[in-house]
CSV table of C-alpha atoms in Angstrom, one decimal:
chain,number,residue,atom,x,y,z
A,1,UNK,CA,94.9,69.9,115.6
A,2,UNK,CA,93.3,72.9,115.8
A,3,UNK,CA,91.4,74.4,112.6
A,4,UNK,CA,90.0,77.5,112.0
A,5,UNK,CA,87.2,77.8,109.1
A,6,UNK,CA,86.0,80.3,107.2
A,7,UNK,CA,83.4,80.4,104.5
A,8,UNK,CA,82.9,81.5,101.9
A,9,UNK,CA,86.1,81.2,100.3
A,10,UNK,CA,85.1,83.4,97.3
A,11,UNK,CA,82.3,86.3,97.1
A,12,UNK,CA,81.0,88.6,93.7
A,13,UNK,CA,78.8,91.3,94.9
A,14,UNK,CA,77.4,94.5,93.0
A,15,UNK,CA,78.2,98.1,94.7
A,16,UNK,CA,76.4,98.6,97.0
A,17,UNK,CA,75.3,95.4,98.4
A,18,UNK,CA,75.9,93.7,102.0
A,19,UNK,CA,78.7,90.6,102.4
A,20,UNK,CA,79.1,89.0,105.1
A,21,UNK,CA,82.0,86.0,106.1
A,22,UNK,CA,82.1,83.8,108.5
A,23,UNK,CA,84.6,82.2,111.2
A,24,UNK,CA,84.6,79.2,113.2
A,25,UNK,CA,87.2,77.2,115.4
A,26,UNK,CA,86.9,73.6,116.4
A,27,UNK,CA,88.2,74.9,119.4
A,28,UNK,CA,87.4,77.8,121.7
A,29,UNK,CA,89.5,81.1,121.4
A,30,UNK,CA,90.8,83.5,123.6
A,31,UNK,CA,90.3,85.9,120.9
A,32,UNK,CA,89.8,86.7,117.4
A,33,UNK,CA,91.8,88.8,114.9
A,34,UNK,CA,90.4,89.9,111.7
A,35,UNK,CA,92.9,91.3,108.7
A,36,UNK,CA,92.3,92.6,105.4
A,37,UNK,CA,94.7,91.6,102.8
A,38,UNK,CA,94.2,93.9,98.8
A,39,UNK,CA,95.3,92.6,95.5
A,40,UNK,CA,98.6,92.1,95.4
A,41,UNK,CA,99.5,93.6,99.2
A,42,UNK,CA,100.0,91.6,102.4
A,43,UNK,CA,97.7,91.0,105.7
A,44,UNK,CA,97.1,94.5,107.4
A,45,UNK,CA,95.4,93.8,110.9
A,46,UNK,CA,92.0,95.4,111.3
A,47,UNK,CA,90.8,94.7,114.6
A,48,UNK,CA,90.4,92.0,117.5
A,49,UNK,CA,87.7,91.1,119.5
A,50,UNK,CA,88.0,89.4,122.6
A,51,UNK,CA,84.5,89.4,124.8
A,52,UNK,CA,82.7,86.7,124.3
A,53,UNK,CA,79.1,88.3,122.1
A,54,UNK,CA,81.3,91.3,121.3
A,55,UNK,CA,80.3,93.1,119.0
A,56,UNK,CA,82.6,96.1,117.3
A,57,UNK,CA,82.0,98.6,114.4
A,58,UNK,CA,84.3,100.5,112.2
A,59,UNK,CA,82.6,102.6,109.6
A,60,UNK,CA,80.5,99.9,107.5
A,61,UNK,CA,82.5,97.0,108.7
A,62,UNK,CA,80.8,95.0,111.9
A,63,UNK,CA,82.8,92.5,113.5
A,64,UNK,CA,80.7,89.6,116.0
A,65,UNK,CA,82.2,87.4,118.4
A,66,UNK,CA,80.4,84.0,119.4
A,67,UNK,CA,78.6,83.7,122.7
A,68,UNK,CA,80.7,80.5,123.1
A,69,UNK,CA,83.7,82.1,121.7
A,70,UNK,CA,84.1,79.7,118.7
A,71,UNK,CA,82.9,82.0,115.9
A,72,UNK,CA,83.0,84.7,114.3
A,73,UNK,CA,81.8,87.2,111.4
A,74,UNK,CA,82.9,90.1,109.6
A,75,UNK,CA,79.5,92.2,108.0
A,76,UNK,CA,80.3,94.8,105.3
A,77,UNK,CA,77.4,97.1,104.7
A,78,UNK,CA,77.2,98.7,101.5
A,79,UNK,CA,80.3,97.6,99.8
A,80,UNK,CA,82.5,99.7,97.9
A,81,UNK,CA,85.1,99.1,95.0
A,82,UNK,CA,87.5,99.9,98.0
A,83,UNK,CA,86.4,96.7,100.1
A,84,UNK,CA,88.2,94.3,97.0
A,85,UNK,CA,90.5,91.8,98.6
A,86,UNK,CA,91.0,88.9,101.0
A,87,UNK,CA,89.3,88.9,104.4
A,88,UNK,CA,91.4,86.4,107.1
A,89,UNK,CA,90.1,85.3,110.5
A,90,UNK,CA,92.6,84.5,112.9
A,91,UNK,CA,92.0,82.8,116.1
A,92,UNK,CA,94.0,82.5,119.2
A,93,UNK,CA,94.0,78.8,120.5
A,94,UNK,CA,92.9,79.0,124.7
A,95,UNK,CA,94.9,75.7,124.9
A,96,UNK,CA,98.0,76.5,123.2
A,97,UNK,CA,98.0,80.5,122.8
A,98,UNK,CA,98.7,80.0,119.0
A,99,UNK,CA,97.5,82.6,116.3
A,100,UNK,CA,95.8,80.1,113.7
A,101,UNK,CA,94.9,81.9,110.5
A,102,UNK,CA,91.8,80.6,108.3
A,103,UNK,CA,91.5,80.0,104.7
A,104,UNK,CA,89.9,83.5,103.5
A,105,UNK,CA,87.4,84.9,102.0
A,106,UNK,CA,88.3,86.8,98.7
A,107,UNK,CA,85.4,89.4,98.1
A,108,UNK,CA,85.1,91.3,94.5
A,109,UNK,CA,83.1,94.0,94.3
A,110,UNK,CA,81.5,95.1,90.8
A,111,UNK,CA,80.6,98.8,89.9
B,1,UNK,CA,109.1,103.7,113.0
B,2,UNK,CA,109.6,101.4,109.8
B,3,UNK,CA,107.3,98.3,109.2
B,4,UNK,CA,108.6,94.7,108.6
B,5,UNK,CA,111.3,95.3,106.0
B,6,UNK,CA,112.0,92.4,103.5
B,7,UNK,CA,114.3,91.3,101.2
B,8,UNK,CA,114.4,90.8,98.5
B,9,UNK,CA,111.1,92.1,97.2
B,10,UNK,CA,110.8,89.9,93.9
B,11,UNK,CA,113.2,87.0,93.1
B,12,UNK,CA,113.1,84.6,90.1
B,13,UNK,CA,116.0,82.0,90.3
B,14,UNK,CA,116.5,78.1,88.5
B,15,UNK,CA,115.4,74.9,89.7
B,16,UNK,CA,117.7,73.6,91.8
B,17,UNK,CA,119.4,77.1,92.8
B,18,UNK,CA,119.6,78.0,96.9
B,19,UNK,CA,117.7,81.3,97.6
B,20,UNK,CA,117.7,83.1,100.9
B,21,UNK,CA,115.3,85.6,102.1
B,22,UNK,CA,115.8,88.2,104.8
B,23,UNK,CA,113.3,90.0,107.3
B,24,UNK,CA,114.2,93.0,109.6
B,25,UNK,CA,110.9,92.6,112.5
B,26,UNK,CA,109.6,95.9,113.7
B,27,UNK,CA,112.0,97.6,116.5
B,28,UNK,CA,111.0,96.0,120.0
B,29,UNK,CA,108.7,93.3,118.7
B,30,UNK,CA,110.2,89.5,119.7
B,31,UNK,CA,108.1,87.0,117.2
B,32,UNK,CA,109.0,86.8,114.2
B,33,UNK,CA,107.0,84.3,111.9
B,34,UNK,CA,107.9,83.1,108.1
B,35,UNK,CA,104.7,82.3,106.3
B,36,UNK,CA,104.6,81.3,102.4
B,37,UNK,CA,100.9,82.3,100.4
B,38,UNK,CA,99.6,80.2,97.3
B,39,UNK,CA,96.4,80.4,95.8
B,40,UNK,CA,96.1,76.3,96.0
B,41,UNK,CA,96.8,76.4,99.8
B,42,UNK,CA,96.2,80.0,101.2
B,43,UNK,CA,98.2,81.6,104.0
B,44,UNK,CA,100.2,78.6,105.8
B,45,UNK,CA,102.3,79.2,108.8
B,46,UNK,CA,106.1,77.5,107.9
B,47,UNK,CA,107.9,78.4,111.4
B,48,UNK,CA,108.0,80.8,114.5
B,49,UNK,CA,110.5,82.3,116.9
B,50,UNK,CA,110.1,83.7,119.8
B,51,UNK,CA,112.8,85.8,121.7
B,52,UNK,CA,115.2,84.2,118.3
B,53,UNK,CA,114.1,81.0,119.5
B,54,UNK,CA,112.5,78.1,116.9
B,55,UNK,CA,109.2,77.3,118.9
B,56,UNK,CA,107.4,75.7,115.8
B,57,UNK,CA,108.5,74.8,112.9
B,58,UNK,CA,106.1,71.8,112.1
B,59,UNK,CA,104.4,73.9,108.6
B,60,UNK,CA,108.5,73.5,107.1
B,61,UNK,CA,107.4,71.4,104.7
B,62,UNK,CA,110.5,69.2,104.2
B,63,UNK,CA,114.6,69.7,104.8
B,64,UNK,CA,115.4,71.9,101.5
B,65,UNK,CA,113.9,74.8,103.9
B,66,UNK,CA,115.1,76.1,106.9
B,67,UNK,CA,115.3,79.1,109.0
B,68,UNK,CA,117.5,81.4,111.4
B,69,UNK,CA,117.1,84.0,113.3
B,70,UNK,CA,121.0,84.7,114.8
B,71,UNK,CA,119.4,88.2,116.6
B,72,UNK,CA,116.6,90.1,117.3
B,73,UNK,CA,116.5,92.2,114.4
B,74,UNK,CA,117.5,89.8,111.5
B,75,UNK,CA,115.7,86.5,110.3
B,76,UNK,CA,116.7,84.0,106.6
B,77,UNK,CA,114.6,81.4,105.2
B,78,UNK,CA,116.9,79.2,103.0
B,79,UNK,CA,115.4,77.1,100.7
B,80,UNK,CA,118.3,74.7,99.1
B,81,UNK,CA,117.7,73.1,96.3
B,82,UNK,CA,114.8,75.4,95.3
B,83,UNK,CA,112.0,73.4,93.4
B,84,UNK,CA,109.4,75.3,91.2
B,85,UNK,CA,106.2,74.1,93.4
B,86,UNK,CA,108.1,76.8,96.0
B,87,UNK,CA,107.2,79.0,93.5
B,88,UNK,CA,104.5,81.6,96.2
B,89,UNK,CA,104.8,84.8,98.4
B,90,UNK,CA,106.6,84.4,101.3
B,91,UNK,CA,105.7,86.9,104.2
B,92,UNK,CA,107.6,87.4,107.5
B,93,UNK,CA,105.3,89.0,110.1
B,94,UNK,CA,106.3,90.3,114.0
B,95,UNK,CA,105.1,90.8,117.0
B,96,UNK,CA,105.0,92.1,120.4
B,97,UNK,CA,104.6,88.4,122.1
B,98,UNK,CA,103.6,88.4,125.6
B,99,UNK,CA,101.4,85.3,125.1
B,100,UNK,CA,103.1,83.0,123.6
B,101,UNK,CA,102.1,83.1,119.7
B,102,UNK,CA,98.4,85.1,120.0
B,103,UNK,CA,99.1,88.6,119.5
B,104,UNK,CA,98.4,90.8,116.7
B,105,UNK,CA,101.3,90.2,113.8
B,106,UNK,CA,102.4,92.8,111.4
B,107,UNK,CA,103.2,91.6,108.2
B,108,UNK,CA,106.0,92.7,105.9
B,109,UNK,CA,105.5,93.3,101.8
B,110,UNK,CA,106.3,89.8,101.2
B,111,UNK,CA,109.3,88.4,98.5
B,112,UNK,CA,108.0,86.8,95.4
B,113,UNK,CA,109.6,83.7,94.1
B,114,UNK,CA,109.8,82.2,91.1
B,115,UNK,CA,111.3,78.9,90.5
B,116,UNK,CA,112.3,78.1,86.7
């Protein structure tokens, strides 16, 4: 069936630095959902991307769709304490329509 | 308008006890999705409805769990007997549906359970 990847599953930075995870689909997807998900909280939707080589930015966060609309990435620049958490990819099958949510990456940030 | 309301928020019961959990989707929204969280196996989807309909229920992992959804605003998941390895956070999420399963989902605050 259809997977949805995402590396890496676990990230240390120090304040201040960039981080970056990745997405990608076995399958091409009619679009792509990103949520962020903080200690002990659930999944809170950030954004969605749908253009194939979109491209979108809020504040430090950039969010990439593939040209071939298989991939993905989520860029923080200059991470803060504030960007602690878990970082889900969730693609949307073109075949079956279905919201398939990947493994996570769990970023900790060090002051 | 209120989020994704569940119920109830923590729960620690004996092996071998039934539990039920409830979710109240957002006003308007007609998927509804049950999802249990571990840190062995992540986020895994266990079941779907759409318009109180089961569309998918393959990620149930076996017949001690099931799941209703008698009208638009109310939702269970019944696990019965409960086993400790269901021990996880169990999310319902909604959402406004007009494709079939893709659209963005909003989470609830999830119900901790704790099997003895």
């Amino acid at each position: 069936g259809q997977q949805v990847m995402q590396i890496p599953q676990y990230q240390h930075v120090q304040e201040g630095e960039d981080f970056t995870t990745y997405c990608n689909s076995s399958t091409t997807l009619s679009n792509i959902q990103w949520y962020k998900q903080r200690p002990g909280g659930h999944p809170v939707f950030l954004i969605q991307l749908v253009k194939s080589g979109e491209v979108k930015k809020q504040k430090r966060l950039t969010f990439q769709f593939g040209e071939a609309k298989k991939n993905s990435s989520l860029h923080i620049t200059a991470t803060q304490t504030t960007d602690v958490g878990t970082y889900f990819c969730a693609g949307t099958s073109s075949n079956t329509g279905k919201l398939i949510f990947g493994q996570g990456t769990t970023l900790q940030v060090k002051p | 308008d209120a989020g994704v309301i569940q119920s109830p928020r923590h729960e620690v019961t004996e092996m071998g006890q039934e539990v039920t959990l409830r979710c109240k989707p957002i006003s308007g929204h007609n998927s509804l999705f049950w999802y249990r969280q571990t840190m062995m196996r992540g986020l895994e989807l266990l079941i779907y409805f759409n318009n109180n309909v089961p569309i998918d229920d393959s990620g149930m992992p076996e017949d001690r769990f099931s799941a209703k959804m008698p009208n638009a605003s109310f939702s269970t998941l019944k696990i019965q007997p409960s086993e400790p390895r269901d021990s996880a956070v169990y999310f319902c999420a909604s959402s406004l549906d007009l494709r079939g399963g893709g659209d963005t989902q909003y989470f609830g605050p999830g119900t901790r359970l704790t099997v003895l």
